[in-house]
XYZ file of C-alpha atoms in Angstrom:
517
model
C 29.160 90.078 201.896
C 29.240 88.071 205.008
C 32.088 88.971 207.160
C 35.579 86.669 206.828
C 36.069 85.433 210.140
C 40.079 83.834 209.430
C 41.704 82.813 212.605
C 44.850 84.772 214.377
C 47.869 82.519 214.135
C 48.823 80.689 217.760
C 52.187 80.629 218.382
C 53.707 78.387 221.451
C 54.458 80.741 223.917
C 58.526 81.170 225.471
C 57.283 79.802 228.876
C 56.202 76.594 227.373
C 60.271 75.694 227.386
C 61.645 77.935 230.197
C 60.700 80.346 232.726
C 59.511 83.657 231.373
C 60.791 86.910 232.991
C 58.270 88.843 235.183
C 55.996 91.159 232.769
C 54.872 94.255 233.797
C 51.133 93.898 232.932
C 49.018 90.919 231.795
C 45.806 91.265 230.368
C 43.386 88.513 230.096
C 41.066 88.805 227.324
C 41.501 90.440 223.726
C 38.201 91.725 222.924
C 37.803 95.327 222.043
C 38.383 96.511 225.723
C 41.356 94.300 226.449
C 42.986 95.181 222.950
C 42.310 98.859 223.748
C 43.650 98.273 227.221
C 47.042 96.940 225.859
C 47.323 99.910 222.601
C 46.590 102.595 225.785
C 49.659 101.455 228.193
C 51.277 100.628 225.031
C 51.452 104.513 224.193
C 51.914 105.923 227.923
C 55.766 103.543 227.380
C 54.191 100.141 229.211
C 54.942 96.770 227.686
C 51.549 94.124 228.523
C 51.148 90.389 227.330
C 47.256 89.772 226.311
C 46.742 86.191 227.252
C 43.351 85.078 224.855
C 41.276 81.695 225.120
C 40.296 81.708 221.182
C 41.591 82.701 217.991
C 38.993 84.826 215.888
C 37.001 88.288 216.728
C 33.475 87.776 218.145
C 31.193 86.120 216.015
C 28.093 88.603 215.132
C 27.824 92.309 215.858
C 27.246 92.232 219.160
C 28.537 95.767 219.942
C 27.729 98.244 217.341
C 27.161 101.489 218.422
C 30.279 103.539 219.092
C 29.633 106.947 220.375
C 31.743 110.138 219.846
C 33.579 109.591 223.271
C 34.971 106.062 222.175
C 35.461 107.198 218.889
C 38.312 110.001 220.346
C 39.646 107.336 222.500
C 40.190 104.669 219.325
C 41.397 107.537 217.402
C 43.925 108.144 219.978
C 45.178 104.724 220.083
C 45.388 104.325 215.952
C 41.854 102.934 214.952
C 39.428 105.957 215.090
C 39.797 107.046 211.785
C 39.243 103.274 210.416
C 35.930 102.883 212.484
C 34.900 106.000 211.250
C 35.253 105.492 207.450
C 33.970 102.228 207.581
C 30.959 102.968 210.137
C 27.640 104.299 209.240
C 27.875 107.388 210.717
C 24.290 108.921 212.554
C 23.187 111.627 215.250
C 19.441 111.145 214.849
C 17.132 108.891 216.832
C 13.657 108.366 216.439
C 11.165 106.524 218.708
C 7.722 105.376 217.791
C 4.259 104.459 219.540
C 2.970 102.145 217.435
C 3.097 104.091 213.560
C 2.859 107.601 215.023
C 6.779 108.963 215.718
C 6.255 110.380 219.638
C 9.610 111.714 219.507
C 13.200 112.210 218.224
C 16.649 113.515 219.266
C 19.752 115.279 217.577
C 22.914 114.150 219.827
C 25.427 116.274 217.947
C 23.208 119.114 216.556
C 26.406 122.066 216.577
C 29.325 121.467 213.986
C 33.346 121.701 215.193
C 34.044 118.668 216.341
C 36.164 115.943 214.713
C 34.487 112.428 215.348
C 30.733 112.371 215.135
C 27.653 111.945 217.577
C 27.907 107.833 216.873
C 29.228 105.447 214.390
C 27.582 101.782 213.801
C 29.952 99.026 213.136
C 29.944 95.329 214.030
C 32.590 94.607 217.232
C 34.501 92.203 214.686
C 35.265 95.069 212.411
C 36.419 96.398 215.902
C 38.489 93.856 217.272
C 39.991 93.338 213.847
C 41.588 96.590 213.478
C 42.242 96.954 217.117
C 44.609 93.089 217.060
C 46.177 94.484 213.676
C 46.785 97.691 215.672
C 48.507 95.578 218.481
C 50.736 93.136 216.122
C 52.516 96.247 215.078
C 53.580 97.624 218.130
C 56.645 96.094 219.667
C 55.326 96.759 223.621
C 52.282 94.336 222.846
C 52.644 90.723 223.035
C 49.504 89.083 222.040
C 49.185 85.477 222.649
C 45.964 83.738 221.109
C 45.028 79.931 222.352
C 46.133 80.785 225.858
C 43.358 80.631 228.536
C 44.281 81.228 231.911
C 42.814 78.702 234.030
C 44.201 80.198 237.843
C 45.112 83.077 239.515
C 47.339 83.963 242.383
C 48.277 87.221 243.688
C 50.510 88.675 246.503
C 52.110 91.976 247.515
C 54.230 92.052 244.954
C 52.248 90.634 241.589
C 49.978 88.754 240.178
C 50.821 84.841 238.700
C 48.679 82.707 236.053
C 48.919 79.138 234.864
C 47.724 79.300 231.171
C 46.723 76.505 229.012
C 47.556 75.793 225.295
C 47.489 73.276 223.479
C 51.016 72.328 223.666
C 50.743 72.421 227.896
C 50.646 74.737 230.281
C 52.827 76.988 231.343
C 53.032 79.585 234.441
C 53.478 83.653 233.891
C 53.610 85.972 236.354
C 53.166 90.585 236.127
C 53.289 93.068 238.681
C 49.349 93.557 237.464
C 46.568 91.770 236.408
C 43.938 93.410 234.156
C 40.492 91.326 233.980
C 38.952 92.095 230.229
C 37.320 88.906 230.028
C 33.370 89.704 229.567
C 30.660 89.940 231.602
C 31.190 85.835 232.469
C 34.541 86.387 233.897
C 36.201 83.622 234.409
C 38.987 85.456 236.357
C 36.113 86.974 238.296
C 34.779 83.494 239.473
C 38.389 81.969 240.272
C 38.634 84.567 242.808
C 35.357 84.038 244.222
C 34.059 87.801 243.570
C 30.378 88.166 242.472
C 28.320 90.782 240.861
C 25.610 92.845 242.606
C 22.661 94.527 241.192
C 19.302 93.813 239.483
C 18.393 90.544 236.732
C 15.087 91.643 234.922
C 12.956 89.350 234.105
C 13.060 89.547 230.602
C 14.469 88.659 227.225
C 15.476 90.386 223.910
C 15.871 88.415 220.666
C 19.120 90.218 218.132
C 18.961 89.226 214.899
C 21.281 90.484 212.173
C 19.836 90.400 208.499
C 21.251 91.032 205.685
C 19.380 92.934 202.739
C 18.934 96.014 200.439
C 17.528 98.203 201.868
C 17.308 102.437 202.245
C 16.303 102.505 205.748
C 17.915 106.118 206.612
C 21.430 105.883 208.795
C 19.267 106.567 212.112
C 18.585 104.889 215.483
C 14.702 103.445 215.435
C 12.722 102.229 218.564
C 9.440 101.422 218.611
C 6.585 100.583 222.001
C 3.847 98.428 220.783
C 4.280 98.446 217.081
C 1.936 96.728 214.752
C 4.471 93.877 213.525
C 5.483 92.634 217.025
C 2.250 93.716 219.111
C 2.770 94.752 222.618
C 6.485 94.420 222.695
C 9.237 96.871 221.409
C 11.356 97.100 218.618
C 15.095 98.336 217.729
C 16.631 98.686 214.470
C 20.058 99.972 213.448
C 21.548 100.092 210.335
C 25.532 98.706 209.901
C 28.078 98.702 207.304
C 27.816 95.538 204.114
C 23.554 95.928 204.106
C 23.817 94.446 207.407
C 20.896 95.443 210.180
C 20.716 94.988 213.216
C 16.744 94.338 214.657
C 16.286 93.257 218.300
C 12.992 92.301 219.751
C 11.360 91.820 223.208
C 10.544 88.219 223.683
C 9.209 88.081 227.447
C 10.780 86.261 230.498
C 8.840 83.095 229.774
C 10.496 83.144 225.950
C 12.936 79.659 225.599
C 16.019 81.028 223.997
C 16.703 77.909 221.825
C 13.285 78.084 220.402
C 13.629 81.720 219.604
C 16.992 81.381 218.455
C 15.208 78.894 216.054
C 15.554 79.768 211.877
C 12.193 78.865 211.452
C 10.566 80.769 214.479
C 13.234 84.042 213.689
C 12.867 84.391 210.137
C 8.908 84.798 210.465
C 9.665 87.718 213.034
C 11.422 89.510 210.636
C 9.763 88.943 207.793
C 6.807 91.007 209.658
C 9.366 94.287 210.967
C 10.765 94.393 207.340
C 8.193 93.420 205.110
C 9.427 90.647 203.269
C 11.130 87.758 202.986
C 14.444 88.973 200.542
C 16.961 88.677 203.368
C 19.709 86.453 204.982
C 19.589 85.471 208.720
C 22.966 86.395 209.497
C 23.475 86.381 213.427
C 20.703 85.676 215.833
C 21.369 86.056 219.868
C 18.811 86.124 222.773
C 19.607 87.962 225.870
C 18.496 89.008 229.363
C 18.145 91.992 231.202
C 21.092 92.652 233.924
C 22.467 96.080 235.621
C 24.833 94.464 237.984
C 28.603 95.117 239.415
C 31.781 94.176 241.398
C 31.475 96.007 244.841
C 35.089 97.286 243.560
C 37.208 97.161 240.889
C 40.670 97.225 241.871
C 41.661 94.145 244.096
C 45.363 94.706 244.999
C 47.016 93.464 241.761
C 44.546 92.270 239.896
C 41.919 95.315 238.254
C 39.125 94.561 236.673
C 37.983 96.446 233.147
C 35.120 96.830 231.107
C 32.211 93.807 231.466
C 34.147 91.895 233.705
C 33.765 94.442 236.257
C 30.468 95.801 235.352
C 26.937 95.418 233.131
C 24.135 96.588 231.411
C 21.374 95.999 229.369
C 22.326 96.787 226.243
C 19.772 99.708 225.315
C 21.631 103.205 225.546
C 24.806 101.406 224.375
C 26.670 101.627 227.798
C 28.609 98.673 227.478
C 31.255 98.917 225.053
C 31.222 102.732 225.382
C 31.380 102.309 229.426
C 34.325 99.380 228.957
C 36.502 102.128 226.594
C 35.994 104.783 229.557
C 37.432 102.225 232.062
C 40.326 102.451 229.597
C 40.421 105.933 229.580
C 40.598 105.963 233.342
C 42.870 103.517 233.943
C 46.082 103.548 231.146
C 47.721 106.827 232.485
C 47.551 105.563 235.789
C 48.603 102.805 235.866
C 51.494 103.497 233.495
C 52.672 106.348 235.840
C 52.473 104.075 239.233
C 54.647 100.736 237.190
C 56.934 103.988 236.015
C 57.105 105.511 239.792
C 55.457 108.188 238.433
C 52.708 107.604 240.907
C 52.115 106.351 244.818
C 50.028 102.924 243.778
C 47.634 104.308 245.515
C 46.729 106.688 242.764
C 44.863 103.529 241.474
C 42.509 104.290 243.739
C 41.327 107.079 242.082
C 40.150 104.630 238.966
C 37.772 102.807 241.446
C 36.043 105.467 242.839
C 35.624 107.599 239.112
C 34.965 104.446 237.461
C 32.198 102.939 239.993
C 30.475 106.523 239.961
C 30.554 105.623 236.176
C 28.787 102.294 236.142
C 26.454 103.421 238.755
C 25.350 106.362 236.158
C 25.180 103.482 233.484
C 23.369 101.275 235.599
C 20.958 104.066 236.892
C 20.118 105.029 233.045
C 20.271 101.662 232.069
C 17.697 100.538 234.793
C 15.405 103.306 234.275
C 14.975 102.446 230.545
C 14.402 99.026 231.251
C 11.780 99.497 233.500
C 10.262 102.272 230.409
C 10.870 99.504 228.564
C 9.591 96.542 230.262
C 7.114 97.932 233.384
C 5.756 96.155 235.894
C 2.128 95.571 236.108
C 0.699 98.225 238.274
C 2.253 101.865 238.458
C 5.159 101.409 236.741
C 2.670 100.157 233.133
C -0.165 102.902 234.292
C 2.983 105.621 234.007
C 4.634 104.558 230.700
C 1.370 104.121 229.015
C 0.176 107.386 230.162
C 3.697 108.922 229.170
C 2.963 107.404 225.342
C -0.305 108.791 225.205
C 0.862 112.365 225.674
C 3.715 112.196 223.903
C 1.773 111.553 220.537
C 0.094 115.210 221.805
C 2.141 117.165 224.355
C 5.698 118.477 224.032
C 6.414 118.219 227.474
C 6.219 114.872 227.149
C 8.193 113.663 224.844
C 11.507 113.638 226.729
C 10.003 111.427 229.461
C 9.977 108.543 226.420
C 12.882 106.542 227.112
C 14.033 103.899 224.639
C 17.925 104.002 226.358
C 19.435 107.511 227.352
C 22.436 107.041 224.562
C 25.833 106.850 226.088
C 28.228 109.779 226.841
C 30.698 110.630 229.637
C 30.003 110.648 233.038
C 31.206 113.417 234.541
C 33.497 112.632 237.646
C 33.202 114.644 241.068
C 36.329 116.188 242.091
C 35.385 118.220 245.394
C 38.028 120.863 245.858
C 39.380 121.026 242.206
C 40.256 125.032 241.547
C 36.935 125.921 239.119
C 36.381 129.556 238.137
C 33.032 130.657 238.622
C 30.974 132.184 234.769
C 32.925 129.810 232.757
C 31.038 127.133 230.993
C 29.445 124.124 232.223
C 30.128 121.806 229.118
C 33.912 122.137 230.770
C 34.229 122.196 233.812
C 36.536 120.204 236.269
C 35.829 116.207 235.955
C 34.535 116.469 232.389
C 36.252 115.426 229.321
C 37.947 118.913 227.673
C 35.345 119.582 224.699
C 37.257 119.327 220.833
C 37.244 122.197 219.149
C 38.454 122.858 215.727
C 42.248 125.025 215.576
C 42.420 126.461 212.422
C 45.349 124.099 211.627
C 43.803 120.580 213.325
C 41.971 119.799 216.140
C 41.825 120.190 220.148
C 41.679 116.801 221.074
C 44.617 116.182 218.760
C 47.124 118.525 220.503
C 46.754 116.889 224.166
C 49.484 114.579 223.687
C 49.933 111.430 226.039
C 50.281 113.882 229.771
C 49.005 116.597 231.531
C 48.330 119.888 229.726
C 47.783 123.412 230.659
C 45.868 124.946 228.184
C 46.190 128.662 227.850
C 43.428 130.272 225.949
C 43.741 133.880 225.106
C 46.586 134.186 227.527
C 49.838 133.174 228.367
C 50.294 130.761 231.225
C 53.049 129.971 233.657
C 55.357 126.994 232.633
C 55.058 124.588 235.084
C 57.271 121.408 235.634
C 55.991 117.968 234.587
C 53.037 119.484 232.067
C 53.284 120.852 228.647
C 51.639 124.009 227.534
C 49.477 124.841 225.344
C 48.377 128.101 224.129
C 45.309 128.561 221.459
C 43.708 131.318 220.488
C 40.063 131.400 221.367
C 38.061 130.257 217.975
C 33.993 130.984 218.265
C 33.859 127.202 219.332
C 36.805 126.891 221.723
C 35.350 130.414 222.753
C 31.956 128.937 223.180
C 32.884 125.620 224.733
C 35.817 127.066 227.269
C 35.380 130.793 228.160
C 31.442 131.801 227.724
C 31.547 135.619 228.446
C 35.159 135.237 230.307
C 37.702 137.109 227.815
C 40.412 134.200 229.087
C 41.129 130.797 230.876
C 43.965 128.636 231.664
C 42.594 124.757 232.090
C 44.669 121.714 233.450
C 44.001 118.560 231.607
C 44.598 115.170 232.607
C 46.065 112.341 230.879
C 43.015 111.233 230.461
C 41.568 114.611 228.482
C 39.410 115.136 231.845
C 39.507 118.621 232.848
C 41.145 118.703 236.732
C 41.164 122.301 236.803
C 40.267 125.724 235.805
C 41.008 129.981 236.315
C 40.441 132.755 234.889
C 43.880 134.210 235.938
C 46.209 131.721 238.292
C 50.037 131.660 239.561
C 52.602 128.430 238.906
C 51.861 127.493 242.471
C 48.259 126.996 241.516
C 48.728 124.999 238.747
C 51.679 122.442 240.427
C 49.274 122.015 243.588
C 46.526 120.844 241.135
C 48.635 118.813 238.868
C 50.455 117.109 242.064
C 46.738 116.251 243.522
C 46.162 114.447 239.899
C 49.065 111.926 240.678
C 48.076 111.584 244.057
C 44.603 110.658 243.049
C 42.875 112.992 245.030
């Protein structure tokens, strides 16, 4: 059934009648990454007003593919296990040359973990449990109907004069988080622009509904027969909806193709026949661009409105959630003098060296994708041709290099040599099943020392945790080491790692996280 998009109730806002007192955080915009935003300071104690232009999730899908990483980060802030049940749920991908399958991928091919590889599911589904999320907690004030039409900033805050449509009225935060999209409108009244690279080309999304029994897998096709010389993506969603986008060329109009009676033909040629219903239909271009930085004084910008993609890989919802990740503990600790502000630092330069992975991966599968004449077509019509015949070739096939953590230098952090390399310092601690839950699940909000097949000193300021080592949390943590005592981060980044340490260790590592070093 089509999806019931019912509007979020506006409600005049306090300052509409008399000054409001000075918030601690504002956040403009309440898609997924803004909502996230406010349920991730909302469980690290900090209160944030999310200041919205409409009323109603995001018409169409849009976002859809949610990988494991996002997953643990929506499960930690009360939706995971929602977007879970209702996603489909898939690990496989497959890409094609024409009919002949060139090559496929297992993301998540060993058990133990508690989210899977991906799930599909439309960003309203998203958004939806994600506001209902935020109406119940008391530290999130959401405000629908108000658009912020200026900002101001000095050394103490940030101020906004938001519309509604019973007047305006002026609010004022100690920050400012941007989560307004890739058109920013935040961005553009403080005259910041986006560098990077606009391809010259277009991709038509369409979302059909049908019956189907295409299999719960990720399918890309180069040249295929229905849409010759082009490529081809299809995903499958929850309610028989699927998700099909096409190349269209640079020279494409985007209201024509948007156009019932130029779509439906397209599809009717991928799928077969004509027993579907247009549900969505979107045309986009090609960009891998960003914000020079991210943090500017009091106002910080978050997910698209600091950085994008094209959409292949699915780095932009996924890379938006990490921004989250990176920012919510920090920021909570520096309004809770926790932290120096300049621990916010520390977000910029992790979270640019994680959009310029996304943008590297997202660039070099666009150019697979969509080659120049010359060298760049000669190469990834050579690189086809193999693949249908050479192994060695088939991981040189990119249809988007599916997202997953970056993992953040940290020159200096304490790393003990023979342990393994799926955990060390500046990646995300690995889950593990406990034998009475999971890893991820007994992290808690702070640091963590994590104590595994040992004790471990008890150090001021982080909580301990001591598990005994399970084949996977054996296989994931200590390799051929017999013990290991980790420091996690707020964030469930690993800062730190021995195979034997003292307390003066571990409090001159955990004092360089809140320093931002």
């Amino acid at each position: 059934m089509p999806y019931d998009y019912r509007p979020f109730p506006y409600v005049p806002p306090r300052g509409l009648s008399a000054a409001e007192e000075k918030k601690s955080v504002i956040i403009v915009g309440a898609g997924p990454i803004g909502l996230a935003m406010a349920l991730e300071l909302a469980r690290h104690g900090t209160a944030s007003v999310v200041l919205d232009d409409n009323n109603v999730v995001s018409v169409g899908s849009r976002a859809i593919c949610w990988s494991k990483r996002s997953l643990e980060i929506l499960d930690r802030i009360g939706v995971g296990a929602r977007a879970a049940d209702k996603g489909v749920t898939w690990k496989v991908g497959r890409t094609f040359h024409r009919d002949a399958e060139v090559f496929n991928f297992d993301l998540l091919p060993e058990d133990g973990h508690k989210m899977p590889a991906f799930v599909n599911l439309q960003q309203y589904y998203v958004e939806q449990f994600l506001v209902e999320e935020c109406q119940a907690n008391d530290l999130i004030d959401l405000r629908f109907k108000n658009r912020v039409t200026e900002v101001a900033q000095d050394a103490d805050g940030a101020t906004v004069t938001v519309e509604t449509p019973d007047g305006a009225y002026d609010l004022s935060a100690d920050y400012l988080i941007a989560c307004d999209g890739a058109r920013s409108p935040v961005r553009s009244m403080m005259g910041l622009e986006f560098n990077g690279e606009l391809f010259e080309e277009r991709f038509l999304i369409a979302d059909i509904e049908m019956e189907a029994d295409f299999p719960s897998e990720r399918r890309f096709w180069f040249e295929p027969v229905f849409h010759p010389g082009q490529s081809a993506l299809l995903h499958k969603q929850p309610d028989n909806i699927y998700r099909i986008d096409l190349q269209l060329g640079w020279d494409a109009d985007p209201e024509v193709e948007k156009s019932p009676e130029v779509v439906i033909p397209r599809i009717e040629k991928v799928v077969g026949h004509s027993d579907f219903r247009l549900d969505w239909v979107s045309v986009y271009t090609f960009q891998c661009r960003r914000l020079d930085r991210f943090v500017h004084d009091r106002v910080i910008f978050v997910g698209d409105s600091a950085h994008v993609v094209s959409p292949f890989g699915a780095r932009g919802g996924n890379g938006g959630l990490q921004d989250v990740d990176a920012l919510g503990w920090r920021l909570a600790a520096v309004l809770q003098g926790r932290a120096p502000a300049r621990a916010l630092a520390a977000y910029d330069r992790e979270r640019q060296f994680g959009a310029d992975e996304n943008i590297a991966n997202s660039t070099r599968a666009t150019r697979f994708m969509t080659p120049a004449d010359g060298i760049e077509r000669l190469f990834r019509d050579q690189v086809l041709a193999l693949a249908a015949k050479a192994d060695f070739a088939r991981p040189m096939v990119n249809s988007g290099r599916l997202s997953k953590p970056c993992i953040y230098p940290l020159p200096g952090a304490p790393d003990a040599p023979g342990l393994p390399g799926v955990s060390r310092p500046g990646a995300v601690a690995p889950d593990a099943p406990m034998g009475n839950g999971w890893l991820i699940d007994a992290m808690g909000t702070g640091p963590v020392v994590l104590a595994i097949g040992c004790d471990a000193p008890g150090i001021s300021g982080a909580a301990a945790l001591h598990v005994k080592p399970t084949p996977e949390i054996a296989r994931r943590y200590l390799g051929d080491a017999s013990q290991a005592i980790y420091l996690i981060r707020p964030d469930q980044v690993i800062a730190a790692r021995w195979t034997r340490t003292t307390a003066d260790d571990i409090t001159a590592a955990l004092a360089a996280i809140w320093e931002g070093v």
